[in-house]
PDB file of C-alpha atoms in Angstrom:
ATOM      1  CA  MET R   1     -69.670  49.904 -31.205  1.00  0.00           C
ATOM      2  CA  THR R   2     -68.043  46.558 -30.893  1.00  0.00           C
ATOM      3  CA  LYS R   3     -68.041  44.137 -28.023  1.00  0.00           C
ATOM      4  CA  VAL R   4     -65.964  41.059 -27.302  1.00  0.00           C
ATOM      5  CA  GLN R   5     -67.851  37.911 -26.420  1.00  0.00           C
ATOM      6  CA  ILE R   6     -65.979  35.313 -24.388  1.00  0.00           C
ATOM      7  CA  ILE R   7     -67.618  31.879 -24.531  1.00  0.00           C
ATOM      8  CA  CYS R   8     -66.425  29.342 -21.979  1.00  0.00           C
ATOM      9  CA  SER R   9     -67.188  25.646 -22.598  1.00  0.00           C
ATOM     10  CA  SER R  10     -66.652  24.913 -18.888  1.00  0.00           C
ATOM     11  CA  PRO R  11     -68.264  27.762 -16.948  1.00  0.00           C
ATOM     12  CA  GLY R  12     -66.402  28.608 -13.776  1.00  0.00           C
ATOM     13  CA  MET R  13     -62.938  28.298 -15.340  1.00  0.00           C
ATOM     14  CA  ARG R  14     -60.465  30.979 -14.420  1.00  0.00           C
ATOM     15  CA  ARG R  15     -58.500  32.773 -17.154  1.00  0.00           C
ATOM     16  CA  ASN R  16     -56.881  36.208 -17.285  1.00  0.00           C
ATOM     17  CA  GLY R  17     -57.802  36.942 -13.679  1.00  0.00           C
ATOM     18  CA  LEU R  18     -61.546  36.155 -13.888  1.00  0.00           C
ATOM     19  CA  VAL R  19     -63.875  33.242 -13.308  1.00  0.00           C
ATOM     20  CA  HIS R  20     -65.849  32.979 -16.541  1.00  0.00           C
ATOM     21  CA  PRO R  21     -69.551  32.232 -17.055  1.00  0.00           C
ATOM     22  CA  ALA R  22     -70.753  30.307 -20.110  1.00  0.00           C
ATOM     23  CA  SER R  23     -70.904  33.542 -22.084  1.00  0.00           C
ATOM     24  CA  ALA R  24     -70.192  37.190 -21.362  1.00  0.00           C
ATOM     25  CA  PHE R  25     -69.875  40.377 -23.393  1.00  0.00           C
ATOM     26  CA  TYR R  26     -67.193  42.960 -22.677  1.00  0.00           C
ATOM     27  CA  ASP R  27     -66.308  46.370 -24.053  1.00  0.00           C
ATOM     28  CA  ALA R  28     -63.778  46.040 -26.877  1.00  0.00           C
ATOM     29  CA  ASP R  29     -61.026  47.670 -24.823  1.00  0.00           C
ATOM     30  CA  ARG R  30     -61.536  45.403 -21.784  1.00  0.00           C
ATOM     31  CA  TRP R  31     -58.935  42.808 -22.878  1.00  0.00           C
ATOM     32  CA  SER R  32     -55.383  43.384 -24.087  1.00  0.00           C
ATOM     33  CA  GLU R  33     -54.100  41.636 -27.218  1.00  0.00           C
ATOM     34  CA  THR R  34     -52.064  39.290 -25.013  1.00  0.00           C
ATOM     35  CA  GLU R  35     -55.134  38.321 -22.995  1.00  0.00           C
ATOM     36  CA  LEU R  36     -57.163  37.712 -26.153  1.00  0.00           C
ATOM     37  CA  GLU R  37     -54.334  35.506 -27.498  1.00  0.00           C
ATOM     38  CA  ARG R  38     -54.451  33.468 -24.249  1.00  0.00           C
ATOM     39  CA  PHE R  39     -58.171  32.907 -24.716  1.00  0.00           C
ATOM     40  CA  ASP R  40     -57.646  31.888 -28.357  1.00  0.00           C
ATOM     41  CA  ALA R  41     -54.901  29.442 -27.340  1.00  0.00           C
ATOM     42  CA  ASP R  42     -57.222  27.702 -24.848  1.00  0.00           C
ATOM     43  CA  PRO R  43     -59.669  25.257 -26.496  1.00  0.00           C
ATOM     44  CA  ALA R  44     -62.150  25.832 -23.643  1.00  0.00           C
ATOM     45  CA  PHE R  45     -62.662  29.430 -24.805  1.00  0.00           C
ATOM     46  CA  THR R  46     -64.058  31.044 -27.918  1.00  0.00           C
ATOM     47  CA  VAL R  47     -63.554  34.744 -28.600  1.00  0.00           C
ATOM     48  CA  ARG R  48     -65.950  36.616 -30.873  1.00  0.00           C
ATOM     49  CA  VAL R  49     -65.863  40.273 -31.870  1.00  0.00           C
ATOM     50  CA  VAL R  50     -69.472  41.404 -32.141  1.00  0.00           C
ATOM     51  CA  ASP R  51     -71.039  44.540 -33.626  1.00  0.00           C
ATOM     52  CA  GLU R  52     -73.704  45.335 -31.041  1.00  0.00           C
ATOM     53  CA  THR R  53     -75.748  47.275 -33.608  1.00  0.00           C
ATOM     54  CA  ALA R  54     -76.133  44.070 -35.626  1.00  0.00           C
ATOM     55  CA  GLU R  55     -76.337  41.508 -32.829  1.00  0.00           C
ATOM     56  CA  ASN R  56     -77.846  41.427 -29.342  1.00  0.00           C
ATOM     57  CA  THR R  57     -75.019  41.668 -26.819  1.00  0.00           C
ATOM     58  CA  MET R  58     -77.208  41.981 -23.760  1.00  0.00           C
ATOM     59  CA  THR R  59     -76.187  39.731 -20.904  1.00  0.00           C
ATOM     60  CA  ASP R  60     -78.604  38.229 -18.423  1.00  0.00           C
ATOM     61  CA  ALA R  61     -77.503  40.871 -15.924  1.00  0.00           C
ATOM     62  CA  ASP R  62     -78.116  43.647 -18.497  1.00  0.00           C
ATOM     63  CA  PHE R  63     -81.534  42.201 -19.268  1.00  0.00           C
ATOM     64  CA  GLN R  64     -82.429  41.867 -15.563  1.00  0.00           C
ATOM     65  CA  LEU R  65     -81.282  45.451 -14.948  1.00  0.00           C
ATOM     66  CA  ARG R  66     -83.500  46.687 -17.778  1.00  0.00           C
ATOM     67  CA  VAL R  67     -86.447  44.659 -16.472  1.00  0.00           C
ATOM     68  CA  ASP R  68     -85.905  45.901 -12.910  1.00  0.00           C
ATOM     69  CA  THR R  69     -85.613  49.506 -14.131  1.00  0.00           C
ATOM     70  CA  GLU R  70     -88.812  49.238 -16.172  1.00  0.00           C
ATOM     71  CA  VAL R  71     -90.701  47.573 -13.308  1.00  0.00           C
ATOM     72  CA  LYS R  72     -89.571  50.337 -10.938  1.00  0.00           C
ATOM     73  CA  ARG R  73     -90.617  52.997 -13.475  1.00  0.00           C
ATOM     74  CA  GLN R  74     -94.074  51.465 -13.866  1.00  0.00           C
ATOM     75  CA  VAL R  75     -94.477  50.978 -10.103  1.00  0.00           C
ATOM     76  CA  ASP R  76     -93.523  54.625  -9.542  1.00  0.00           C
ATOM     77  CA  ILE R  77     -96.116  55.744 -12.113  1.00  0.00           C
ATOM     78  CA  LEU R  78     -98.786  53.588 -10.462  1.00  0.00           C
ATOM     79  CA  LYS R  79     -97.756  54.772  -6.987  1.00  0.00           C
ATOM     80  CA  ASP R  80     -97.969  58.426  -8.079  1.00  0.00           C
ATOM     81  CA  SER R  81    -101.372  57.789  -9.645  1.00  0.00           C
ATOM     82  CA  LEU R  82    -102.669  56.064  -6.508  1.00  0.00           C
ATOM     83  CA  GLN R  83    -101.319  58.831  -4.280  1.00  0.00           C
ATOM     84  CA  ALA R  84    -102.997  61.472  -6.452  1.00  0.00           C
ATOM     85  CA  GLY R  85    -106.261  59.506  -6.405  1.00  0.00           C
ATOM     86  CA  PHE R  86    -106.089  59.154  -2.625  1.00  0.00           C
ATOM     87  CA  ALA R  87    -105.370  62.869  -2.215  1.00  0.00           C
ATOM     88  CA  ASN R  88    -108.374  63.714  -4.421  1.00  0.00           C
ATOM     89  CA  ALA R  89    -110.606  61.276  -2.514  1.00  0.00           C
ATOM     90  CA  VAL R  90    -109.585  62.862   0.795  1.00  0.00           C
ATOM     91  CA  LYS R  91    -110.136  66.357  -0.628  1.00  0.00           C
ATOM     92  CA  ASP R  92    -113.591  65.371  -1.917  1.00  0.00           C
ATOM     93  CA  ALA R  93    -114.528  63.711   1.394  1.00  0.00           C
ATOM     94  CA  VAL R  94    -113.438  66.812   3.321  1.00  0.00           C
ATOM     95  CA  ALA R  95    -115.439  69.037   0.962  1.00  0.00           C
ATOM     96  CA  ASP R  96    -118.536  66.813   1.345  1.00  0.00           C
ATOM     97  CA  LYS R  97    -118.253  66.732   5.151  1.00  0.00           C
ATOM     98  CA  THR R  98    -117.678  70.497   5.286  1.00  0.00           C
ATOM     99  CA  ALA R  99    -120.801  71.095   3.161  1.00  0.00           C
ATOM    100  CA  GLU R 100    -122.807  68.715   5.383  1.00  0.00           C
ATOM    101  CA  LEU R 101    -121.655  70.461   8.563  1.00  0.00           C
ATOM    102  CA  LYS R 102    -122.343  73.898   7.053  1.00  0.00           C
ATOM    103  CA  ALA R 103    -125.880  72.812   6.123  1.00  0.00           C
ATOM    104  CA  GLU R 104    -126.447  71.506   9.671  1.00  0.00           C
ATOM    105  CA  LEU R 105    -125.133  74.785  11.088  1.00  0.00           C
ATOM    106  CA  ASP R 106    -127.355  76.830   8.765  1.00  0.00           C
ATOM    107  CA  ASN R 107    -130.401  74.755   9.802  1.00  0.00           C
ATOM    108  CA  ALA R 108    -129.538  75.153  13.497  1.00  0.00           C
ATOM    109  CA  MET R 109    -129.134  78.922  13.022  1.00  0.00           C
ATOM    110  CA  ASP R 110    -132.512  79.087  11.259  1.00  0.00           C
ATOM    111  CA  ARG R 111    -134.176  77.167  14.128  1.00  0.00           C
ATOM    112  CA  ALA R 112    -132.470  79.395  16.705  1.00  0.00           C
ATOM    113  CA  GLY R 113    -133.607  82.490  14.817  1.00  0.00           C
ATOM    114  CA  LYS R 114    -137.215  81.234  14.732  1.00  0.00           C
ATOM    115  CA  ASP R 115    -137.046  80.332  18.434  1.00  0.00           C
ATOM    116  CA  LEU R 116    -135.730  83.847  19.176  1.00  0.00           C
ATOM    117  CA  VAL R 117    -138.575  85.476  17.230  1.00  0.00           C
ATOM    118  CA  ALA R 118    -141.086  83.297  19.088  1.00  0.00           C
ATOM    119  CA  ALA R 119    -139.465  84.113  22.451  1.00  0.00           C
ATOM    120  CA  ASN R 120    -139.478  87.832  21.663  1.00  0.00           C
ATOM    121  CA  GLY R 121    -143.157  87.546  20.761  1.00  0.00           C
ATOM    122  CA  LYS R 122    -143.907  85.878  24.124  1.00  0.00           C
ATOM    123  CA  ILE R 123    -141.879  88.536  25.948  1.00  0.00           C
ATOM    124  CA  THR R 124    -143.826  91.268  24.204  1.00  0.00           C
ATOM    125  CA  THR R 125    -147.134  89.540  25.105  1.00  0.00           C
ATOM    126  CA  LEU R 126    -146.068  89.076  28.747  1.00  0.00           C
ATOM    127  CA  GLU R 127    -144.818  92.682  29.010  1.00  0.00           C
ATOM    128  CA  LYS R 128    -148.167  93.889  27.643  1.00  0.00           C
ATOM    129  CA  GLN R 129    -150.053  91.656  30.115  1.00  0.00           C
ATOM    130  CA  LEU R 130    -147.854  92.942  32.958  1.00  0.00           C
ATOM    131  CA  ALA R 131    -148.441  96.559  31.931  1.00  0.00           C
ATOM    132  CA  ASP R 132    -152.182  95.952  31.671  1.00  0.00           C
ATOM    133  CA  ALA R 133    -152.202  94.271  35.094  1.00  0.00           C
ATOM    134  CA  LYS R 134    -150.297  97.247  36.601  1.00  0.00           C
ATOM    135  CA  LYS R 135    -152.803  99.689  35.063  1.00  0.00           C
ATOM    136  CA  LYS R 136    -155.699  97.674  36.360  1.00  0.00           C
ATOM    137  CA  ALA R 137    -154.156  97.477  39.827  1.00  0.00           C
ATOM    138  CA  THR R 138    -153.474 101.190  39.857  1.00  0.00           C
ATOM    139  CA  ALA R 139    -157.018 101.974  38.691  1.00  0.00           C
ATOM    140  CA  GLU R 140    -158.534  99.799  41.409  1.00  0.00           C
ATOM    141  CA  LYS R 141    -156.749 101.637  44.200  1.00  0.00           C
TER     142      LYS R 141
END
């Protein structure tokens, strides 16, 4: 694909309806033959037809756009990676806290079960003592 490079020796000059920078590349069909002849007739302008497969035709704006696009792509990748890492860290922290709370609950249930067995043992002992005391009281009458 070919491009037309317009080189302006006095950047900021106006020709063919545009203010021209020092150098700019345009698609080959951007300028009519009449417009190209006007550029050629003006000593402040140089017109070059360039094969963009053989020569770099990237403008500063094109280059900046490519840089900005690549920076955004890399930032998005990093952002996604950080978000995934944060999500995993939260998931792991929740799992750890859940396991800790479950262990505390299991220990509390074990203690409560032991306390219940001990209390039932005391109740049984007291019921036996009460029954023995009733027998003794009945026998003494």
